[in-house]
CSV table of C-alpha atoms in Angstrom, one decimal:
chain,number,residue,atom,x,y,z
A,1,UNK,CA,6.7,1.3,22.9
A,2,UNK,CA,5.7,-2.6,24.1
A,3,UNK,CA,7.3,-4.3,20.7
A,4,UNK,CA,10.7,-5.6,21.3
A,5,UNK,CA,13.2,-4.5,19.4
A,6,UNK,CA,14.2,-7.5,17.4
A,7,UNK,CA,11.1,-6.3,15.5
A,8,UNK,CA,11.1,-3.2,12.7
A,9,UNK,CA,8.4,-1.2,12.9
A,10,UNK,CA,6.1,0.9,10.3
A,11,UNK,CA,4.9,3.5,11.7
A,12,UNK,CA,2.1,4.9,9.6
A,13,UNK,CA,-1.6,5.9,9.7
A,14,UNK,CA,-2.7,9.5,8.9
A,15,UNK,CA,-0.9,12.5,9.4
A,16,UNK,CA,-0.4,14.6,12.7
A,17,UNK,CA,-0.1,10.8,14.6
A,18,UNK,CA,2.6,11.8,17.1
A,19,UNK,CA,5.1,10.0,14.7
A,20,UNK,CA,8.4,11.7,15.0
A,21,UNK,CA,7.8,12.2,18.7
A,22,UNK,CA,7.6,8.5,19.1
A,23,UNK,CA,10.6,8.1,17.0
A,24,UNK,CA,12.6,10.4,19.2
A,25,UNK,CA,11.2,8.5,22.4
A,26,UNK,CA,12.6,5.1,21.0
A,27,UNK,CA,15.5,6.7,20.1
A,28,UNK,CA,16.1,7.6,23.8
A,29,UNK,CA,15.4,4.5,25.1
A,30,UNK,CA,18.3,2.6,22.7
A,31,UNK,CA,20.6,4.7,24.1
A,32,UNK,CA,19.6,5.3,27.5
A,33,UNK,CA,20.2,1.4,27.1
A,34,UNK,CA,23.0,0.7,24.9
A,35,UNK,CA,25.1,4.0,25.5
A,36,UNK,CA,27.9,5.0,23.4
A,37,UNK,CA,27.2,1.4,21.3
A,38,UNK,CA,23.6,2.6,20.3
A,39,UNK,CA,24.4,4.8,16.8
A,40,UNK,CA,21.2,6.2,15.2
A,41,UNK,CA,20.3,7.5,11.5
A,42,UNK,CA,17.0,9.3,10.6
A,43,UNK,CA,17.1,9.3,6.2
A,44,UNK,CA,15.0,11.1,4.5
A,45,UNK,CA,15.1,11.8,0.5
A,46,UNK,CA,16.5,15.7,1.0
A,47,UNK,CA,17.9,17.5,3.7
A,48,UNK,CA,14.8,20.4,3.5
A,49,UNK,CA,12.7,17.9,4.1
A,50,UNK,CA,14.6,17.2,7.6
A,51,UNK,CA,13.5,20.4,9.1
A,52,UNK,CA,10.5,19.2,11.0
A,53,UNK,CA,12.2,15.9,12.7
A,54,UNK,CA,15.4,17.8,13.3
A,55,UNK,CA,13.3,19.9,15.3
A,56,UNK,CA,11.5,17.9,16.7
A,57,UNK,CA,14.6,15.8,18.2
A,58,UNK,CA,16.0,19.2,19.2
A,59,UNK,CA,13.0,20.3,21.3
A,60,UNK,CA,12.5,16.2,22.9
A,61,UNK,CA,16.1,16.0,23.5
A,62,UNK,CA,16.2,19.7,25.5
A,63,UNK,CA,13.2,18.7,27.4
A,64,UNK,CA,15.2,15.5,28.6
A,65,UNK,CA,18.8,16.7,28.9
A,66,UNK,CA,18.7,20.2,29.4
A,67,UNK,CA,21.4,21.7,26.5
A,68,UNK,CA,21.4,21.5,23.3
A,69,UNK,CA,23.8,18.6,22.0
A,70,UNK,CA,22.6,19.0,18.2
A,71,UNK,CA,25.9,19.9,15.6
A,72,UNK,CA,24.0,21.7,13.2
A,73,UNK,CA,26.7,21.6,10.7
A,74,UNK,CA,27.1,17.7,10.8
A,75,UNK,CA,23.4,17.2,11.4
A,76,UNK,CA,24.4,15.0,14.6
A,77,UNK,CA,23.2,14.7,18.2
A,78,UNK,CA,25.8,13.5,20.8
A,79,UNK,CA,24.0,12.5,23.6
A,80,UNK,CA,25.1,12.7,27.6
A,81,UNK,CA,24.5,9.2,27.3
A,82,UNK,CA,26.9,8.7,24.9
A,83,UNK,CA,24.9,7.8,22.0
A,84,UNK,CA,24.2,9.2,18.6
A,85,UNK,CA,21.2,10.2,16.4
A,86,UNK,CA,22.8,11.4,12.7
A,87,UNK,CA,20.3,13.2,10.6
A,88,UNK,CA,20.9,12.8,6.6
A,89,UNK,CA,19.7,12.5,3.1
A,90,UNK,CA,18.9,9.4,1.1
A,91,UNK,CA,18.0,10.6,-2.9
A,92,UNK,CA,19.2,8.5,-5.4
A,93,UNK,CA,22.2,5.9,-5.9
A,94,UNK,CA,25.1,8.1,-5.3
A,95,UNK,CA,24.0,9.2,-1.9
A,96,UNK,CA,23.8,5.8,-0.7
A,97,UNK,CA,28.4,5.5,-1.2
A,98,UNK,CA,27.7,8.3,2.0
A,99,UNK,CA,26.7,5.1,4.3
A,100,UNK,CA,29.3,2.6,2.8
A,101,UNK,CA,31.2,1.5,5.7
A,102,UNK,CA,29.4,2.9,8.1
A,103,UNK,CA,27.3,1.1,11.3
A,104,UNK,CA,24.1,2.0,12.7
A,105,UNK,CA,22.2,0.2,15.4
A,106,UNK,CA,18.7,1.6,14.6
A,107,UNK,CA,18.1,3.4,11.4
A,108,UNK,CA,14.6,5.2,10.8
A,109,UNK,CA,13.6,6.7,6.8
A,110,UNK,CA,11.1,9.3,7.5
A,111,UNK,CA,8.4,10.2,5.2
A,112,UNK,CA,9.3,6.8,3.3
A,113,UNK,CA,6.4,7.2,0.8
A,114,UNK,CA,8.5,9.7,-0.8
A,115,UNK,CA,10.6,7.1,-2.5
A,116,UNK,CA,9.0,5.4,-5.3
A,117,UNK,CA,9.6,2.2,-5.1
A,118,UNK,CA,11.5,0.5,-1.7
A,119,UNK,CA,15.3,-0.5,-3.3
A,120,UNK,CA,17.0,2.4,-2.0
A,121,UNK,CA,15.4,1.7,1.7
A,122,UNK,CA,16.1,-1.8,1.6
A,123,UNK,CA,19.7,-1.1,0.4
A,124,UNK,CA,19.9,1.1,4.1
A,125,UNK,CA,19.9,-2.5,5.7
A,126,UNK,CA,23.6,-2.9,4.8
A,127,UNK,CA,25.1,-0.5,7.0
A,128,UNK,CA,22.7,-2.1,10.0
A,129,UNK,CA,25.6,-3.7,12.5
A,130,UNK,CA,25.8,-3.7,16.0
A,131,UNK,CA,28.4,-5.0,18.5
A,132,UNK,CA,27.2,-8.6,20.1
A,133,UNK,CA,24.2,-7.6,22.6
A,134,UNK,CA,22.7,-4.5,21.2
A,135,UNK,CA,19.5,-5.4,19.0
A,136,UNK,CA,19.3,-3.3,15.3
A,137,UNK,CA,16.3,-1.7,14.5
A,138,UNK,CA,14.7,-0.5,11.0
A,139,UNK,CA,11.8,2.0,11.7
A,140,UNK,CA,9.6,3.3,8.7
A,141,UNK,CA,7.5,6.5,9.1
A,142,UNK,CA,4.9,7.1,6.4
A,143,UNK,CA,1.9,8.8,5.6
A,144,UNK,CA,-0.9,8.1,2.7
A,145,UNK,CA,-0.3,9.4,-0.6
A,146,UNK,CA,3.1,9.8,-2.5
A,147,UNK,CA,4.7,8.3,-5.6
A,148,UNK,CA,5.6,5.3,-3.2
A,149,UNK,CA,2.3,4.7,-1.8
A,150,UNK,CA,1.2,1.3,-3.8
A,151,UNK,CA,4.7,-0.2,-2.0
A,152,UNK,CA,4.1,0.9,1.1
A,153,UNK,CA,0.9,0.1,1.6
A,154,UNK,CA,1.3,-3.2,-0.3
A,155,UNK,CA,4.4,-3.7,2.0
A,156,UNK,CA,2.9,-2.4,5.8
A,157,UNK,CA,0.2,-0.3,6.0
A,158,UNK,CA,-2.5,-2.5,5.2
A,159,UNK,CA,-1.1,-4.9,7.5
A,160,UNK,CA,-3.1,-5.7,10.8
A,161,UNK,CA,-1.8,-3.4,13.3
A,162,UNK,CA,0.5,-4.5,16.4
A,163,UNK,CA,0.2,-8.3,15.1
A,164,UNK,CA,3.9,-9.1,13.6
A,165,UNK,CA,4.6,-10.4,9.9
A,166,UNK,CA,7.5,-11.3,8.3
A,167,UNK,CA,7.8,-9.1,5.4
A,168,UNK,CA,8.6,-11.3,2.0
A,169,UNK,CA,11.0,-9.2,0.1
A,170,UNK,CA,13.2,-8.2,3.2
A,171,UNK,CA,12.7,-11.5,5.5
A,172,UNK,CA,12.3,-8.8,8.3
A,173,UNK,CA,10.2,-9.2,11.1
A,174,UNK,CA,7.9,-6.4,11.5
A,175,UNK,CA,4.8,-4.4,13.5
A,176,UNK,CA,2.8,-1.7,12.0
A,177,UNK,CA,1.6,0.7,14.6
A,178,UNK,CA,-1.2,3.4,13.5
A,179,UNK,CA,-2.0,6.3,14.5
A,180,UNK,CA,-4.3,9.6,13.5
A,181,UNK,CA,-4.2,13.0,14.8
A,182,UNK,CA,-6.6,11.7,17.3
A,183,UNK,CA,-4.4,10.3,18.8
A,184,UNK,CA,-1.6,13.0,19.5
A,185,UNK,CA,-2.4,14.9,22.6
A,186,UNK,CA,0.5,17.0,22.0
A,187,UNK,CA,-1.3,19.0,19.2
A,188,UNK,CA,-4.8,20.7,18.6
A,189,UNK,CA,-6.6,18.2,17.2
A,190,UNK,CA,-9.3,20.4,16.2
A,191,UNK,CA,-7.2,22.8,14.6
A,192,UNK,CA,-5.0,20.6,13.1
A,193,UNK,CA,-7.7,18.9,11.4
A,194,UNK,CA,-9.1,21.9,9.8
A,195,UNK,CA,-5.8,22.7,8.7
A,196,UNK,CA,-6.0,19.2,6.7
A,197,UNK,CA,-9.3,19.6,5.1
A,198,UNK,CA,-8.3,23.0,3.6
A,199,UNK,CA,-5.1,21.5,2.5
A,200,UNK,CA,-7.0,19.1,0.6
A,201,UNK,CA,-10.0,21.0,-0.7
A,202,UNK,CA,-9.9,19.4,-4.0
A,203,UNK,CA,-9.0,15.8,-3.0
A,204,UNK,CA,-11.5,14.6,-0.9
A,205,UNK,CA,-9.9,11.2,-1.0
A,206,UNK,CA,-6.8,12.4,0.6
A,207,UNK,CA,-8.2,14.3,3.0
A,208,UNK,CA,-9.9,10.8,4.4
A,209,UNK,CA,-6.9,9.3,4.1
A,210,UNK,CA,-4.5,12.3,6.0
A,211,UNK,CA,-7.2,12.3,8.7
A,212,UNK,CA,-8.4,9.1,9.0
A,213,UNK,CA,-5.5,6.9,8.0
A,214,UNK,CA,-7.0,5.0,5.4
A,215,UNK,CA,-4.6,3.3,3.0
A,216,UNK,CA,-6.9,1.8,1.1
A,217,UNK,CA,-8.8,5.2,-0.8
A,218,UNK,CA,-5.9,7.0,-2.3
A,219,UNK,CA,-5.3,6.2,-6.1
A,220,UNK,CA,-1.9,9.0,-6.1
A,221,UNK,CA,-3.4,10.1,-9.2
A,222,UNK,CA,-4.9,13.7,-10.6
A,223,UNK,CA,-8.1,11.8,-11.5
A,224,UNK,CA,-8.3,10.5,-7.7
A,225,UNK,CA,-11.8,11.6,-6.8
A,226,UNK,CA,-13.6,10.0,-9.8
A,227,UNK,CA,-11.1,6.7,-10.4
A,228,UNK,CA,-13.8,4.7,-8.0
A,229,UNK,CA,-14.2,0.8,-8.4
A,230,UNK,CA,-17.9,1.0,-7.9
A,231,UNK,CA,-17.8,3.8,-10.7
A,232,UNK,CA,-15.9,2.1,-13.0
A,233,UNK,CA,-15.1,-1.0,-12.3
A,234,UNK,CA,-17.4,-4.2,-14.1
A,235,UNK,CA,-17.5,-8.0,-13.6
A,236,UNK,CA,-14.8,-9.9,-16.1
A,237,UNK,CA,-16.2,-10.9,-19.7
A,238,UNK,CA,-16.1,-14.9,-20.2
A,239,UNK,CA,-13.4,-15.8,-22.9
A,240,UNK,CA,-15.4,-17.6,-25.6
A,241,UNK,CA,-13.2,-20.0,-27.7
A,242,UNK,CA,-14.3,-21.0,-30.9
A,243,UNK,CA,-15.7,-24.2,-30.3
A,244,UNK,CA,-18.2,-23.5,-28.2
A,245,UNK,CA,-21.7,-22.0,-29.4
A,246,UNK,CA,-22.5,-18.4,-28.1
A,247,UNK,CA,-25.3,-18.9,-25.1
A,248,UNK,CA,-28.3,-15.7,-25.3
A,249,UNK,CA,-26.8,-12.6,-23.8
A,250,UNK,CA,-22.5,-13.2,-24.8
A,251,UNK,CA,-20.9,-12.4,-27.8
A,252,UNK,CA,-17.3,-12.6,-29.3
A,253,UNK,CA,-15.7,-9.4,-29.4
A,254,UNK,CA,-14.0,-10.3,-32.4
A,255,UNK,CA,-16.8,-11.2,-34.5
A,256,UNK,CA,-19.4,-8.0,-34.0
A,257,UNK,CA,-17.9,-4.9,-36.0
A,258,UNK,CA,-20.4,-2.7,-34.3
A,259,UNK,CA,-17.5,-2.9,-31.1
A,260,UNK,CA,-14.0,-1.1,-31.9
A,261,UNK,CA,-11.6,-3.4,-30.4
A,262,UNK,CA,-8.0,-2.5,-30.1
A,263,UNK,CA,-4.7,-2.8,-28.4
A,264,UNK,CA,-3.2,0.5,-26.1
A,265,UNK,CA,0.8,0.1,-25.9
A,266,UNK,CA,3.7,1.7,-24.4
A,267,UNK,CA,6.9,0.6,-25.0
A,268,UNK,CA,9.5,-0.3,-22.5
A,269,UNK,CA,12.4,-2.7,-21.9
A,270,UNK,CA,14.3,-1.3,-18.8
A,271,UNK,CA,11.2,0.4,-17.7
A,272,UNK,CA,7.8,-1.6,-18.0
A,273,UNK,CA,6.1,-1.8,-21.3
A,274,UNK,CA,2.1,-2.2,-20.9
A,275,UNK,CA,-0.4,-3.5,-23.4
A,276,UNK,CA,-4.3,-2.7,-22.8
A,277,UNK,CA,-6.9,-5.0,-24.8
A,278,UNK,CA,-9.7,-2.2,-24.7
A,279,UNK,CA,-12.8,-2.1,-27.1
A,280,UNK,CA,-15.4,0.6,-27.6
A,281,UNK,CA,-19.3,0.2,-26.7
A,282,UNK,CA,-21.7,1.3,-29.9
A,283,UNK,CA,-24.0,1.5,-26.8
A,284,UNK,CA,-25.7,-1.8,-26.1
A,285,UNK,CA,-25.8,-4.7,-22.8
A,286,UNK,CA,-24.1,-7.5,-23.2
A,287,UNK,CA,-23.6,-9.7,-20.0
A,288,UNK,CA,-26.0,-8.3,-18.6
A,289,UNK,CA,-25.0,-5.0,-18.6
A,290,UNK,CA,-25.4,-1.6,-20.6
A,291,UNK,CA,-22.3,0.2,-21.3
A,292,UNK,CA,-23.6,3.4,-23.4
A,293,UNK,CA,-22.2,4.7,-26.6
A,294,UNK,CA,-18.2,5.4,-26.7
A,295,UNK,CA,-17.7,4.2,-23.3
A,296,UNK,CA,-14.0,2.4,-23.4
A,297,UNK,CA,-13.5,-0.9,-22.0
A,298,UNK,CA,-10.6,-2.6,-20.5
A,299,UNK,CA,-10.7,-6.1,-20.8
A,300,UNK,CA,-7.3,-7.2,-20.1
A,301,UNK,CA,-4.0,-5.9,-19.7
A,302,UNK,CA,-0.1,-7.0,-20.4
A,303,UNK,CA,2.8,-5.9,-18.1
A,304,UNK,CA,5.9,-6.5,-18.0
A,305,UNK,CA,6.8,-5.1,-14.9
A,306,UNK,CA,9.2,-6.6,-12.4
A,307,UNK,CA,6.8,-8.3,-9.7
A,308,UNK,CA,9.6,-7.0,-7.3
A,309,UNK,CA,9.6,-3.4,-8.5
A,310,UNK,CA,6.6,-1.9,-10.8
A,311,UNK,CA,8.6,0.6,-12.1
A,312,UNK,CA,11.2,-1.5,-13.4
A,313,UNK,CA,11.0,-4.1,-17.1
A,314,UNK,CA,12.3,-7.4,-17.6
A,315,UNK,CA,14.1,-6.3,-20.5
A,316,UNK,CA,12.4,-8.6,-22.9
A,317,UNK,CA,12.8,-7.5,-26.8
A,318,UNK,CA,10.3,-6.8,-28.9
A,319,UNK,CA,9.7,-10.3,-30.2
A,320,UNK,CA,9.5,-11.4,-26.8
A,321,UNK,CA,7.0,-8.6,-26.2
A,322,UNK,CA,5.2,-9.3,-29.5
A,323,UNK,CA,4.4,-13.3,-28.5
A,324,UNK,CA,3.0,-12.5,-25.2
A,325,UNK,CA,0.6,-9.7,-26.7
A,326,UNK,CA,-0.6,-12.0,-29.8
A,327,UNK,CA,-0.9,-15.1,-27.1
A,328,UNK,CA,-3.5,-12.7,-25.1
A,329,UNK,CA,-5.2,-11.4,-28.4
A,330,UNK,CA,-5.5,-15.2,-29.2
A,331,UNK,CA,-7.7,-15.6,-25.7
A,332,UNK,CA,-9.6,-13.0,-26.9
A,333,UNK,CA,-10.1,-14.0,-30.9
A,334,UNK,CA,-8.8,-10.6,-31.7
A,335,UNK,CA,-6.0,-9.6,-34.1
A,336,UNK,CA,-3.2,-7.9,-32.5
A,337,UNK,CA,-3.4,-4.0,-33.7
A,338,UNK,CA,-3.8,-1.1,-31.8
A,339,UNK,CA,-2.4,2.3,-31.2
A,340,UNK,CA,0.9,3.1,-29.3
A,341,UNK,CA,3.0,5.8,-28.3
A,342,UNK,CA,4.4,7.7,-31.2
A,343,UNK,CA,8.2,7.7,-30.2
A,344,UNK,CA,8.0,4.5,-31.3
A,345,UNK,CA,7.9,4.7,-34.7
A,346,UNK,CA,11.0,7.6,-34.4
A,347,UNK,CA,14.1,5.7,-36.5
A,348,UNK,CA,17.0,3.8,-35.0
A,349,UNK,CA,20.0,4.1,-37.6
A,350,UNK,CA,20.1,0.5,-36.5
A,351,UNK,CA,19.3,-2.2,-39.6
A,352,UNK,CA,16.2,-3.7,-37.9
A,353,UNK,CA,14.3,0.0,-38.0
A,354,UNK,CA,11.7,1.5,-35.7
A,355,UNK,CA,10.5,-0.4,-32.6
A,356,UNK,CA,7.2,0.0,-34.5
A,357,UNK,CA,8.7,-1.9,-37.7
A,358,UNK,CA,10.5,-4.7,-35.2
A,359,UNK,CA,6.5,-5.4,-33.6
A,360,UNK,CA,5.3,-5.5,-36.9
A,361,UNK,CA,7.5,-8.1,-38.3
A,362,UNK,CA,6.4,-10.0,-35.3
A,363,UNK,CA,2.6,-9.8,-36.4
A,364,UNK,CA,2.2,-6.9,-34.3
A,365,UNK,CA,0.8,-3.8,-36.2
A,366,UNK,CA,0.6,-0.4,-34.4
A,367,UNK,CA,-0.1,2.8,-35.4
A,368,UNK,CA,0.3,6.2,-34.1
A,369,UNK,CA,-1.3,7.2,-31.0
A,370,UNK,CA,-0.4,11.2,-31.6
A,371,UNK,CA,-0.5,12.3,-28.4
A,372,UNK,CA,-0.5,15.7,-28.1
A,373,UNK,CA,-0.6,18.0,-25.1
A,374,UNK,CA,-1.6,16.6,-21.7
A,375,UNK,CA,-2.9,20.1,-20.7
A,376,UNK,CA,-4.6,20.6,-24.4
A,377,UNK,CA,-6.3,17.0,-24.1
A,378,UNK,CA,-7.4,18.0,-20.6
């Protein structure tokens, strides 16, 4: 509660922190301050998942005032003090014309690893206006794990806590406080942690991570408890150009047939297309190093993701595409072939083909990957 309001706040950490009760503690304070000028939101991506803060906020706001002030039907608090605390939903673009217009002094998006990547939050910072005096406030509660946890971690969590830093995509100013069960006194810990491990019997990584707070171990993934650097991770291979000769213990990956080299590809132009360079061990050291028979390699990878949004493309076409994936096959001495996803090759109407055909009139040549079932290759 000692960081100033001119500074946002991510509250994150593990689960079972005491989170929402802070939130409602701050949210008192505005406006115990500010009065009927202090006008509060709490977002989060559907109204089920509201329950638990609208409770809480009910039971805090009882204990402090006496009555009940909550309109259940319009998901508001009106305060004694004369300020406000709207509850609502933030899920995809149309929800956000619900806010257009609209002025909030301090706005909080709970559970903010729900979202999978931040535009939607960020767009929240145009209905953040005060009146001259009264300080605005963005307030982030998340927990590890999610489909958004690369951003928010990336974004706050890994931050140093209670040191500020301006975040670069935003230019806010902002504090990450965390916070385990350990620390809630309101709760039983021991309880509360057992109730955690069970939860996560099968995911030992997120179990460490709900109870211990640690952004850094979860991979949000199905293969989360065997994707481990130290497992699988190895030192970079040395690019090799032609003119150099090849020193005792290196190779060129394109001139030893006993090592299946070969491109990985899925297409994308408004979503992110990625290329994998990956070759196939006939079960031998090289570098150093013995990689047994049939183990897979990656060696280097294309995106072309936005560096602002993962989950979004560049929209380059195809040809664009093609150079950049023969210009890292060239670093490599490789030819550019490889397997990609078959719906790819499915037929346009339009003159030019497939996707597949466009690539390979560029100097790209892919064949089909046919994928079948995820659960039958599992």
């Amino acid at each position: 509660m000692g960081v100033p309001e001119t500074f946002d706040l991510f509250l994150g950490g593990g689960k079972g922190g005491g989170k929402s009760r802070l939130l409602a503690a701050m949210f008192l304070r505005h406006t115990e301050q500010y009065g009927s000028r202090a006008r509060c939101l709490v977002i989060r991506r559907s109204f089920p998942g509201l329950t638990d803060m609208e409770s809480e906020l009910r039971q805090y706001f009882h204990e402090v005032f006496g009555d009940d002030h909550y309109n259940g039907q319009k998901h508001l608090f009106s305060l004694p003090n004369g300020g406000t605390v709207q509850l609502d939903q933030l899920e995809g673009e149309p929800d956000k014309l619900k806010f257009a217009g609209k002025s909030y002094t301090h706005i909080a998006v709970d559970e903010v690893g729900q979202y999978p990547n931040p535009t939607l939050v960020d767009g929240l910072r145009a209905s953040l206006r005060a009146p001259s005096g009264v300080p605005t406030r963005v307030i982030l509660l998340g927990n590890p794990g999610g489909v958004g946890h690369s951003w928010a971690a990336k974004r706050h969590a890994l931050q140093q806590s209670w040191v500020p830093y301006t975040e670069p995509a935003t230019g806010a100013q902002f504090v990450t406080i965390a916070s385990t069960f350990r620390d809630n006194i309101f709760i039983d810990r021991e309880k509360y942690a057992a109730n955690l491990r069970a939860a996560c019997s099968n995911d030992p990584e997120l179990a460490a991570a709900w109870l211990d707070g640690d952004w850094t171990v979860i991979r949000g993934s199905y293969f989360a408890s065997v994707l481990d650097e130290y497992r699988n991770m190895f030192e970079p291979w040395p690019h090799l150009p032609d003119s150099l000769d090849c020193p005792p213990g290196h190779f060129r990956i394109g001139r030893d047939p006993e090592w299946r080299i070969f491109l990985s590809h899925d297409w994308g132009m408004s979503a992110q297309s990625l290329t994998f360079l990956c070759v196939e061990s006939p079960g031998a050291e090289v570098f150093g190093k013995f990689y047994p028979r049939g183990s897979i390699l990656l060696l280097d990878e294309l995106t072309t993701a936005d560096s602002n949004d993962p989950t979004r493309g560049l929209g380059l076409t195809v040809p664009e595409v093609a150079a950049r994936i023969k210009s890292m096959c060239d670093q490599w001495g490789v030819a550019p072939e490889g397997v990609a996803d078959d719906a790819i090759f499915s037929k346009t109407g339009a003159e030019a083909g497939s996707i597949a055909d466009e690539f390979r009139r560029a100097g790209v040549i892919f064949t089909r990957a046919r994928k079948g079932s995820r659960v039958a290759g599992w």
